[in-house]
XYZ file of N, CA and C in Angstrom:
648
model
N 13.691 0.512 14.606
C 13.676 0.039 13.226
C 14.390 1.045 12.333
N 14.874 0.397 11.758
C 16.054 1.602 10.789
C 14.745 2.068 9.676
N 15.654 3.705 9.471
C 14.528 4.360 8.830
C 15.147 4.479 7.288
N 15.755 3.540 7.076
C 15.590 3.250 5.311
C 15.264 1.721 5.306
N 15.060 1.544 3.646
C 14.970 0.139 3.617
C 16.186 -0.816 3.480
N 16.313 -2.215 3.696
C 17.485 -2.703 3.436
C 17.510 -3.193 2.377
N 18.610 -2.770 1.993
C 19.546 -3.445 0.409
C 19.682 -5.038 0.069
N 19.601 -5.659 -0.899
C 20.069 -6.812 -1.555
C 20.717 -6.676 -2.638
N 22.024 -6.779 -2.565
C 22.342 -6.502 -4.254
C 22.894 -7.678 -5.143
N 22.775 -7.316 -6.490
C 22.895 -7.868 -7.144
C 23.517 -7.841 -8.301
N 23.965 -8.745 -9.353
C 24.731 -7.610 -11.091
C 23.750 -7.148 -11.671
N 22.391 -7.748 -11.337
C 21.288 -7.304 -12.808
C 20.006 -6.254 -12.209
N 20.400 -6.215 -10.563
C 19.261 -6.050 -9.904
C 19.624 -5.762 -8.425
N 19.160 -4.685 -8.240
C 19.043 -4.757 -6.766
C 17.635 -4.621 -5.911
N 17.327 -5.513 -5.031
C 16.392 -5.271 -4.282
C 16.181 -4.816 -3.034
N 15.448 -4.358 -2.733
C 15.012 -3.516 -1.077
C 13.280 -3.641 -0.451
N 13.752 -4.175 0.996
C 13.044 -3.933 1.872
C 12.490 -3.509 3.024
N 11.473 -3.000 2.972
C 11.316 -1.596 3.786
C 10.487 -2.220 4.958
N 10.866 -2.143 6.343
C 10.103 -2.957 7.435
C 9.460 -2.037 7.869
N 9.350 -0.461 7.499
C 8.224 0.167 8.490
C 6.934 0.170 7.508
N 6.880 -0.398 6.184
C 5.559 -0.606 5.450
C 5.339 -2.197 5.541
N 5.970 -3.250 5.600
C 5.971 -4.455 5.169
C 5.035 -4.589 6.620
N 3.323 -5.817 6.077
C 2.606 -6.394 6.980
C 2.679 -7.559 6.800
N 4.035 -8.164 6.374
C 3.915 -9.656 5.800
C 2.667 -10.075 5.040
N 2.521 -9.445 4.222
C 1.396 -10.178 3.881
C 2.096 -11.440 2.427
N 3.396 -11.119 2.311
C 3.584 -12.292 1.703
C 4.127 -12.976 0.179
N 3.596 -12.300 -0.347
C 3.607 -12.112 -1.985
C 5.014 -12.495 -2.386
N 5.624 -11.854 -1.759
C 7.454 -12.264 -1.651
C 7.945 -13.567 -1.994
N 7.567 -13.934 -1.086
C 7.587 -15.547 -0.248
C 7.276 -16.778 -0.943
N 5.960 -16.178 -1.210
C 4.997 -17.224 -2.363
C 4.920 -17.209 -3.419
N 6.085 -16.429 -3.860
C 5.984 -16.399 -5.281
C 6.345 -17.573 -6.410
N 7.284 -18.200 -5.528
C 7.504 -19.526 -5.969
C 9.005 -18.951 -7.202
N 9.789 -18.109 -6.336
C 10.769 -17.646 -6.879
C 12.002 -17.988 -6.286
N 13.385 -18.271 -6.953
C 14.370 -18.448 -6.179
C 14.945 -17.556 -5.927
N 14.446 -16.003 -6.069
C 15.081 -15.012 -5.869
C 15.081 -15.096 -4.079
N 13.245 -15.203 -3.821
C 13.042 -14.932 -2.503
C 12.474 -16.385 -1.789
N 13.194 -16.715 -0.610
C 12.840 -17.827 0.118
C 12.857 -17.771 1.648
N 11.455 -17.858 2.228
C 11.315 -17.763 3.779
C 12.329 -18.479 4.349
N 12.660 -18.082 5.397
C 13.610 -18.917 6.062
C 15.244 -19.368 5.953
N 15.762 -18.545 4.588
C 16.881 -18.786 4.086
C 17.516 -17.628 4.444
N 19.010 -17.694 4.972
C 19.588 -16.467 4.963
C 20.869 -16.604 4.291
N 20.508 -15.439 2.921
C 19.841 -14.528 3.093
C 18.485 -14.855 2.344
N 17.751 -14.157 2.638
C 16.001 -14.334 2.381
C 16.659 -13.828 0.873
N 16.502 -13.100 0.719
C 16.562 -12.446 -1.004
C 18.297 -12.513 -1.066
N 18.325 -13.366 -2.697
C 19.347 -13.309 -3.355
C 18.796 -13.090 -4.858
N 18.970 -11.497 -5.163
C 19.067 -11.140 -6.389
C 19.368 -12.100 -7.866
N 20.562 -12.429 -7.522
C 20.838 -12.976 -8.493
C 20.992 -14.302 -8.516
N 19.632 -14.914 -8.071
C 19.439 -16.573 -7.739
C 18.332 -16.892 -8.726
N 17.924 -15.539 -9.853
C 17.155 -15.545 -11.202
C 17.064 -14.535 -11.566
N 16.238 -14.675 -12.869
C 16.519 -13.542 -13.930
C 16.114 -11.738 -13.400
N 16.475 -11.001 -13.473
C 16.334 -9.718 -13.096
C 14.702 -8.967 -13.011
N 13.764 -9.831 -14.876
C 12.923 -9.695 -14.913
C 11.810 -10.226 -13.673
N 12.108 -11.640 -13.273
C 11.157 -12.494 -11.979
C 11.364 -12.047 -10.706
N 12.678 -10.732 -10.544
C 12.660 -10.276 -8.981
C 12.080 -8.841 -9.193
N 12.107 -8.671 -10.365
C 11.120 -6.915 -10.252
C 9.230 -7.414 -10.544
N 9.587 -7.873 -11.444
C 7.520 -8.860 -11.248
C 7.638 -9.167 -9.792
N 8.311 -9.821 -8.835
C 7.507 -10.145 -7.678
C 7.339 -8.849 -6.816
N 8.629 -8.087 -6.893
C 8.821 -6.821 -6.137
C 7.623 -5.848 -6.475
N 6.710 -6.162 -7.540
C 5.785 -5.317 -7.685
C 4.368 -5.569 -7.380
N 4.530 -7.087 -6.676
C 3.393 -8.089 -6.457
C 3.135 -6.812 -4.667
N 4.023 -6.942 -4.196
C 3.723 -6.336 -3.113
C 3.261 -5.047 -2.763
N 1.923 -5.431 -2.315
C 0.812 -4.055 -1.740
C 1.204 -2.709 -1.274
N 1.911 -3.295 -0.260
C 2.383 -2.041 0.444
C 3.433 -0.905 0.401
N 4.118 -1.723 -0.953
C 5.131 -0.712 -0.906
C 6.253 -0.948 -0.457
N 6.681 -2.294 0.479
C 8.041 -2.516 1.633
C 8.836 -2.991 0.631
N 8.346 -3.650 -0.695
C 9.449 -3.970 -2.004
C 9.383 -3.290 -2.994
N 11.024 -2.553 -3.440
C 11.140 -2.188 -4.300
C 12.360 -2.897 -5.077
N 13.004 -1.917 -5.794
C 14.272 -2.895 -6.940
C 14.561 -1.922 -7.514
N 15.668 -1.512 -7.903
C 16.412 -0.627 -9.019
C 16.990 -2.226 -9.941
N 16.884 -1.536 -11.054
C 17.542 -2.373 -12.399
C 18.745 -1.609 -13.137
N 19.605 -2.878 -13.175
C 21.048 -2.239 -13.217
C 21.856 -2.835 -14.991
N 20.459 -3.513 -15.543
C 21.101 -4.071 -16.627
C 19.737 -3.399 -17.918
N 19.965 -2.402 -17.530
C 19.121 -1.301 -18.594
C 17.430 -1.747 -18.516
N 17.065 -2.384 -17.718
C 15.560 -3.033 -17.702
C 14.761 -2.160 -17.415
N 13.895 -2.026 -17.322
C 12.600 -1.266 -17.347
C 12.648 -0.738 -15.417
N 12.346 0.296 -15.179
C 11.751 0.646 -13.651
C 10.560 0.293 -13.694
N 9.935 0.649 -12.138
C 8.972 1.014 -11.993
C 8.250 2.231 -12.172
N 6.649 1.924 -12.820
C 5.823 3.180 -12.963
C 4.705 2.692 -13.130
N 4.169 4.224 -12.634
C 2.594 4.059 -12.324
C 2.230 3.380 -13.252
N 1.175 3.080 -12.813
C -0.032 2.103 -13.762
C -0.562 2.979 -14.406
N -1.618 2.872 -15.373
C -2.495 3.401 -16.306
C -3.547 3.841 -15.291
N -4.093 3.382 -14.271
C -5.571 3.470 -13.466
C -5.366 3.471 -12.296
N -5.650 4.370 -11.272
C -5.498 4.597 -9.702
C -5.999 3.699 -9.209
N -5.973 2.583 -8.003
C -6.995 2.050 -7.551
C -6.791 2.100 -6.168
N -8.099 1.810 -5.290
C -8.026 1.845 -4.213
C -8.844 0.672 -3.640
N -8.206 -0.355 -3.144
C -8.588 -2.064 -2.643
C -9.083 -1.809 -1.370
N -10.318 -1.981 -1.117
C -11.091 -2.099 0.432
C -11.167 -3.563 0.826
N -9.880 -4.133 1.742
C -9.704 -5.184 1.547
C -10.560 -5.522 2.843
N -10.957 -6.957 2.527
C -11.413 -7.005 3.537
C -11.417 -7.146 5.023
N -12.203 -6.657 6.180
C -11.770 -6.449 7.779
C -10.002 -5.948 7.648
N -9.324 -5.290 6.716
C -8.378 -4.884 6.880
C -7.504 -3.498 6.152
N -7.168 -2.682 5.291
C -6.794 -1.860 4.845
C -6.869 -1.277 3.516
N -6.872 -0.074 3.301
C -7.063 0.177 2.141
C -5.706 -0.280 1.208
N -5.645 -1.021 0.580
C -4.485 -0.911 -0.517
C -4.291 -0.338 -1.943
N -3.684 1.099 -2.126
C -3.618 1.884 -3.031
C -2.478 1.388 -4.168
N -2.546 1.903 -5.557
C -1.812 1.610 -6.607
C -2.219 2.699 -7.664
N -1.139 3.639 -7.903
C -1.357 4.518 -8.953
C 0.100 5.487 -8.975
N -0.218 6.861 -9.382
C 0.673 7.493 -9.434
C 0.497 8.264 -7.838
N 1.186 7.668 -6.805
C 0.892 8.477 -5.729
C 1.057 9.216 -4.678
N 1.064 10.183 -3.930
C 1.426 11.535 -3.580
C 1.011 11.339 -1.994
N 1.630 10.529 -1.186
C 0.869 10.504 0.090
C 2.053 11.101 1.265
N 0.986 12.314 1.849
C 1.593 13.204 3.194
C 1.584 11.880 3.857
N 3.053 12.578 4.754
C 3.337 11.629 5.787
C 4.328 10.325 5.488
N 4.507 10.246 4.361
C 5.419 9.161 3.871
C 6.719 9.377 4.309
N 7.565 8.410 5.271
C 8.547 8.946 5.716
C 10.222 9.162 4.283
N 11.053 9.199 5.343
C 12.198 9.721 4.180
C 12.625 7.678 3.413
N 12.830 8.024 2.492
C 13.304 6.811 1.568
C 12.388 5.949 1.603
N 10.826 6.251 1.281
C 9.874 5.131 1.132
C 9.563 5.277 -0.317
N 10.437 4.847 -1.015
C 10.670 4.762 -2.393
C 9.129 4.178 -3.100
N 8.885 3.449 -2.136
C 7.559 2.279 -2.241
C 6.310 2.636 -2.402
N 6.096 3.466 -1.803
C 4.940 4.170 -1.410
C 4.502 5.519 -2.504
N 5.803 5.542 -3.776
C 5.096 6.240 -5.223
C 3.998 5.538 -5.655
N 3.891 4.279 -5.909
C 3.036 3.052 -6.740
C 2.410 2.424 -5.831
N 2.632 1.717 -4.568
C 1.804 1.174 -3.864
C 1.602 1.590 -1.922
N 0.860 1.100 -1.990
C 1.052 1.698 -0.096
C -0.399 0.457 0.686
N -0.419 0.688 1.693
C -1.296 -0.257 2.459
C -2.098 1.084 3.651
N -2.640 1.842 3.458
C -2.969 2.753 4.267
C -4.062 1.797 5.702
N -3.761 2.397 6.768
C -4.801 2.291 7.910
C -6.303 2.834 8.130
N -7.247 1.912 8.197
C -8.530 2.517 8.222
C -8.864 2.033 9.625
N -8.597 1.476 10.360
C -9.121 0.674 11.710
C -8.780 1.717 12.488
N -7.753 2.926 12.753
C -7.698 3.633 13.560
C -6.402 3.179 14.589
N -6.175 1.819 14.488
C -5.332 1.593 15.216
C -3.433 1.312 14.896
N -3.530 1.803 13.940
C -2.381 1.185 13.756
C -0.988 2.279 14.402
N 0.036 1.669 14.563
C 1.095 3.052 15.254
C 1.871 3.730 14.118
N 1.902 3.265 12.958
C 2.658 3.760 11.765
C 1.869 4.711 11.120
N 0.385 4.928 11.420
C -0.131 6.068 10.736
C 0.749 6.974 10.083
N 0.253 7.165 9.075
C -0.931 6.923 7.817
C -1.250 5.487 7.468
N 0.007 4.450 7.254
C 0.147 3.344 6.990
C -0.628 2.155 7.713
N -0.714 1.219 7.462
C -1.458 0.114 8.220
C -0.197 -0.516 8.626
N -0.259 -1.386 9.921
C 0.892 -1.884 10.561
C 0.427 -3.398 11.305
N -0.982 -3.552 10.733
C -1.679 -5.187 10.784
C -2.595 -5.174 12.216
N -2.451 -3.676 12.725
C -3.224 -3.869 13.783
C -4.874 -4.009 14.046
N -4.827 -3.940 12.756
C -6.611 -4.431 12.835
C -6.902 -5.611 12.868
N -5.871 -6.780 13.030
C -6.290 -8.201 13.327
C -6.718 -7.782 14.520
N -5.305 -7.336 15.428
C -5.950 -7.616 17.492
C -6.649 -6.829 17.457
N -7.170 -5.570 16.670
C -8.276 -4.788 17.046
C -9.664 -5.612 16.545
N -9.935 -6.601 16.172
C -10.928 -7.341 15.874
C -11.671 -6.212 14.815
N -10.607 -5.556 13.797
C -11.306 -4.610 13.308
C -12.374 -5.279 11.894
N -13.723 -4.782 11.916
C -14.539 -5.942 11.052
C -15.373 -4.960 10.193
N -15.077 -4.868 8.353
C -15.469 -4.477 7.594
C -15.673 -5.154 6.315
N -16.839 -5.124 5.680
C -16.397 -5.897 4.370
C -15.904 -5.529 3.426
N -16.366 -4.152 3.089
C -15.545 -3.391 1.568
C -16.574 -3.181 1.055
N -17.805 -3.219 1.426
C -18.827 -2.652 0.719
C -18.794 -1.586 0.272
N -19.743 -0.707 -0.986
C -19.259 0.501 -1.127
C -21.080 0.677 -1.018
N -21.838 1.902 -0.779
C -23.177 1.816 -0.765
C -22.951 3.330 -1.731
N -22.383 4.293 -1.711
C -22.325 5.425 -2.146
C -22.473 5.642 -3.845
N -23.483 6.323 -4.554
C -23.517 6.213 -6.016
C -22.356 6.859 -6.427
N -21.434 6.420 -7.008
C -19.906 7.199 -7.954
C -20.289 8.440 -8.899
N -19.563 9.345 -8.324
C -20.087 10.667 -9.245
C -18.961 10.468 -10.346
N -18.374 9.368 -10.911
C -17.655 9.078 -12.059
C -16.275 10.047 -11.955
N -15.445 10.065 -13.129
C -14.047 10.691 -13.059
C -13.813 10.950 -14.884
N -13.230 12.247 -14.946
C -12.930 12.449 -16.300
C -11.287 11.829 -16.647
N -10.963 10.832 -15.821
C -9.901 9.975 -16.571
C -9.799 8.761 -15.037
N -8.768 8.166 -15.590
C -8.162 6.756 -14.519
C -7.124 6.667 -14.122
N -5.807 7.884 -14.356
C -4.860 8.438 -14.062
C -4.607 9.819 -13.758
N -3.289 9.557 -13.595
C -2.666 11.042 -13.430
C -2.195 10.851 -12.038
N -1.399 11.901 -11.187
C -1.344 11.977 -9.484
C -2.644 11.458 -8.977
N -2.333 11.086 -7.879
C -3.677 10.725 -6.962
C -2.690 11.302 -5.509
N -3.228 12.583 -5.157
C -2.933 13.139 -3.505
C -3.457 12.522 -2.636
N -2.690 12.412 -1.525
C -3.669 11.265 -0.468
C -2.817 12.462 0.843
N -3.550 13.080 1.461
C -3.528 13.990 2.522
C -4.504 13.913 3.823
N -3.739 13.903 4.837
C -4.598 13.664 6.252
C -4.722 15.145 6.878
N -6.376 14.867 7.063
C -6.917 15.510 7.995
C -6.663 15.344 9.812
N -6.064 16.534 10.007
C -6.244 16.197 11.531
C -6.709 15.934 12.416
N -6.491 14.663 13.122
C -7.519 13.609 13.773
C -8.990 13.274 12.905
N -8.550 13.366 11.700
C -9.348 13.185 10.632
C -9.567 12.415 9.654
N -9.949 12.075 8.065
C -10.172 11.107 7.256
C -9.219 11.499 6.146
N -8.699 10.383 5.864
C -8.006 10.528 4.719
C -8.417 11.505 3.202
N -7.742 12.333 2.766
C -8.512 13.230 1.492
C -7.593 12.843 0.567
N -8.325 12.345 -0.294
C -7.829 11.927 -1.807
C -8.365 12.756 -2.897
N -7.479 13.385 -3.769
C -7.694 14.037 -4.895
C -6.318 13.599 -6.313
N -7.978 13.706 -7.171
C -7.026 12.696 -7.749
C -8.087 12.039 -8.740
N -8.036 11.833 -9.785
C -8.952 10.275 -10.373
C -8.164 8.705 -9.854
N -9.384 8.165 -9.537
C -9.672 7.028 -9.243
C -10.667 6.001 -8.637
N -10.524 4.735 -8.656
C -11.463 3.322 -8.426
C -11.240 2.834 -7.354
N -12.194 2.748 -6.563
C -12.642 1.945 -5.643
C -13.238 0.685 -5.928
N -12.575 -0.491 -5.013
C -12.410 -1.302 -5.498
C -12.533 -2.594 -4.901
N -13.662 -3.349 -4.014
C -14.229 -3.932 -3.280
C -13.333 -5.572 -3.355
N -13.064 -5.744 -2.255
C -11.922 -7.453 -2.241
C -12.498 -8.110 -2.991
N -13.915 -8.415 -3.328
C -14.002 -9.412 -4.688
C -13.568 -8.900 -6.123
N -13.239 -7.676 -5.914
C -12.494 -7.312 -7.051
C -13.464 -6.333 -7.883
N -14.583 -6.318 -7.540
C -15.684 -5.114 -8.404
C -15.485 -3.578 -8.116
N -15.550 -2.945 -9.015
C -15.122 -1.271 -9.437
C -16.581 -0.865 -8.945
N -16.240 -0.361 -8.179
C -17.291 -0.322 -6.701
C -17.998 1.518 -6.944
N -17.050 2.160 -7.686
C -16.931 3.890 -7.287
C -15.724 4.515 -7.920
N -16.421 5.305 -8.726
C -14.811 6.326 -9.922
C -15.234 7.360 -8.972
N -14.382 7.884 -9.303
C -14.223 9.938 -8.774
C -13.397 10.293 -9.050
N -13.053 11.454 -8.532
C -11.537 12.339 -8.115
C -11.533 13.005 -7.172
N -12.657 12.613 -6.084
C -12.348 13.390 -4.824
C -13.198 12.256 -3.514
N -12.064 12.567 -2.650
C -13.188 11.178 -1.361
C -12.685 11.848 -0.403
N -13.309 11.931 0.555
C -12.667 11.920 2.071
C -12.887 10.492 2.802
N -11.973 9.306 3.296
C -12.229 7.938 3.322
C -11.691 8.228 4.871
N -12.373 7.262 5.682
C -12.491 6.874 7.212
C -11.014 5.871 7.512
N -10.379 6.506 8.549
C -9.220 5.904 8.884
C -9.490 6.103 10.386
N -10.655 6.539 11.440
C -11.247 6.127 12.674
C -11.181 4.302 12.514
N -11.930 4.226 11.734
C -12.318 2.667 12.155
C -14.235 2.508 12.403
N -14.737 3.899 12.333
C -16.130 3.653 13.583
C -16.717 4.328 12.229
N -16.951 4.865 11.154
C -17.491 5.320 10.423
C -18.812 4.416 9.897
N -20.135 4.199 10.084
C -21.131 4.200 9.273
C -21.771 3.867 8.157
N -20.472 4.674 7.402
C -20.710 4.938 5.963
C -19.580 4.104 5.011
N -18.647 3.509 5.877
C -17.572 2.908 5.278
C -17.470 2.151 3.760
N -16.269 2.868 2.891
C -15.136 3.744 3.303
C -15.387 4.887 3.540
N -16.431 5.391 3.312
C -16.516 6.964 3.416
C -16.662 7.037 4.928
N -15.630 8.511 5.043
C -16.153 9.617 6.515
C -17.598 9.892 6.727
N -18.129 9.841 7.699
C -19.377 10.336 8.268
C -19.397 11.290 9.591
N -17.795 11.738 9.583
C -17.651 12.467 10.428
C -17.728 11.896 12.501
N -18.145 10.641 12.465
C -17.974 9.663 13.362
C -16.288 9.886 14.259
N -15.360 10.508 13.335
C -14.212 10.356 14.304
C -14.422 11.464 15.175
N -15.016 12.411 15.445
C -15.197 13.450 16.182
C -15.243 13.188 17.499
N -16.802 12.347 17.667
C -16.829 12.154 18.432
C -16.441 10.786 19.157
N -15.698 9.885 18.569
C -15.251 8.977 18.607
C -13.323 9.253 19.387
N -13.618 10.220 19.085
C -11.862 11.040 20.027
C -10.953 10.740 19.152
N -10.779 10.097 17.838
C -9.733 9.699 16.857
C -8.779 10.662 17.104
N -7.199 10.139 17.033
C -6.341 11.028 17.244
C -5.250 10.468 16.201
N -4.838 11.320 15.284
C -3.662 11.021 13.969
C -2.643 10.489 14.366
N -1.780 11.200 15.365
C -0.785 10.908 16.039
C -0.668 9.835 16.885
């Protein structure tokens, strides 16, 4: 798999997609845009609408595999106002903020503002999720049980750094954020389970130890 993303260009807009973050999950597709259409080649034609409806969809996507430079003075992308972190359900954490994550390979432009991180343990793109927690029958709801020791803001960087053969460490303010959509847990500091076997989920319970979790 080529290790940048591929180009679409355009006069008002260019778009890019990145296949070592993209889990299809879709957003693209369904947007009900003529920029982007399954099955058409080429899938993305920039300039098949307005510049504004291909950077709104390009930002619909979780993971990070869509981005867009704007070439007719339009607005970029930037962080949001509020970090969040989506415990989606039986499947990955999906992050959105200003964000700082080890391990991001070279030209994952995507992965400043959004990313799809791996919690099942299985995925081969680690750090990232790569959808392998469907065949891993990996099964979580997003519960949060832990009382939130709160956060003195909802921005700023959010660091996302791996422990070896270990749990994800986030520093940083931000929300946790349960698939029905409830603000589950503020902070600015977590260590979150990317074994898969944790207990306490999202939180580490230290379960990957002996569970043999390996990063690599």
């Amino acid at each position: 798999m080529a290790n940048k993303p591929h180009a679409s260009t355009g006069t008002d807009i260019d778009v890019f997609w990145d296949g070592r973050l993209c889990i299809h999950v879709e957003e693209c597709v369904r947007a009900h845009s003529e920029v982007f259409e399954k099955g058409r080649k080429p899938w993305a034609m920039p300039d098949a609408g307005p510049a504004e409806e291909a950077a709104e969809v390009c930002e619909r996507c979780p993971t990070g595999a869509m981005t867009y430079v704007r070439k007719d003075g339009g607005p970029q992308e930037s962080a949001p106002d509020v970090n969040t972190v989506v415990i989606a359900n039986d499947g990955p954490l999906y992050l959105s903020g200003d964000l700082e994550i080890e391990g991001a390979g070279e030209n994952m432009e995507g992965v400043s503002f959004r990313a799809a991180l791996c919690r099942c343990g299985e995925s081969s793109k680690k750090p990232f999720c790569d959808g392998s927690h469907a065949n891993a029958e990996f099964a979580d709801s997003g519960a949060v049980g832990n009382a939130s020791p709160g956060a003195e803001g909802t921005g700023g960087p959010l660091s996302v750094k791996l422990a070896k053969d270990g749990p994800l460490l986030l520093a940083g303010n931000f929300r946790l954020v349960t698939g029905p959509g409830r603000v589950a847990w503020e902070g600015s500091k977590a260590a979150l389970c990317r074994c898969g076997k944790s207990a306490n989920k999202p939180f580490c319970d230290g379960t990957h130890k002996a569970a043999g979790f390996k990063s690599d």
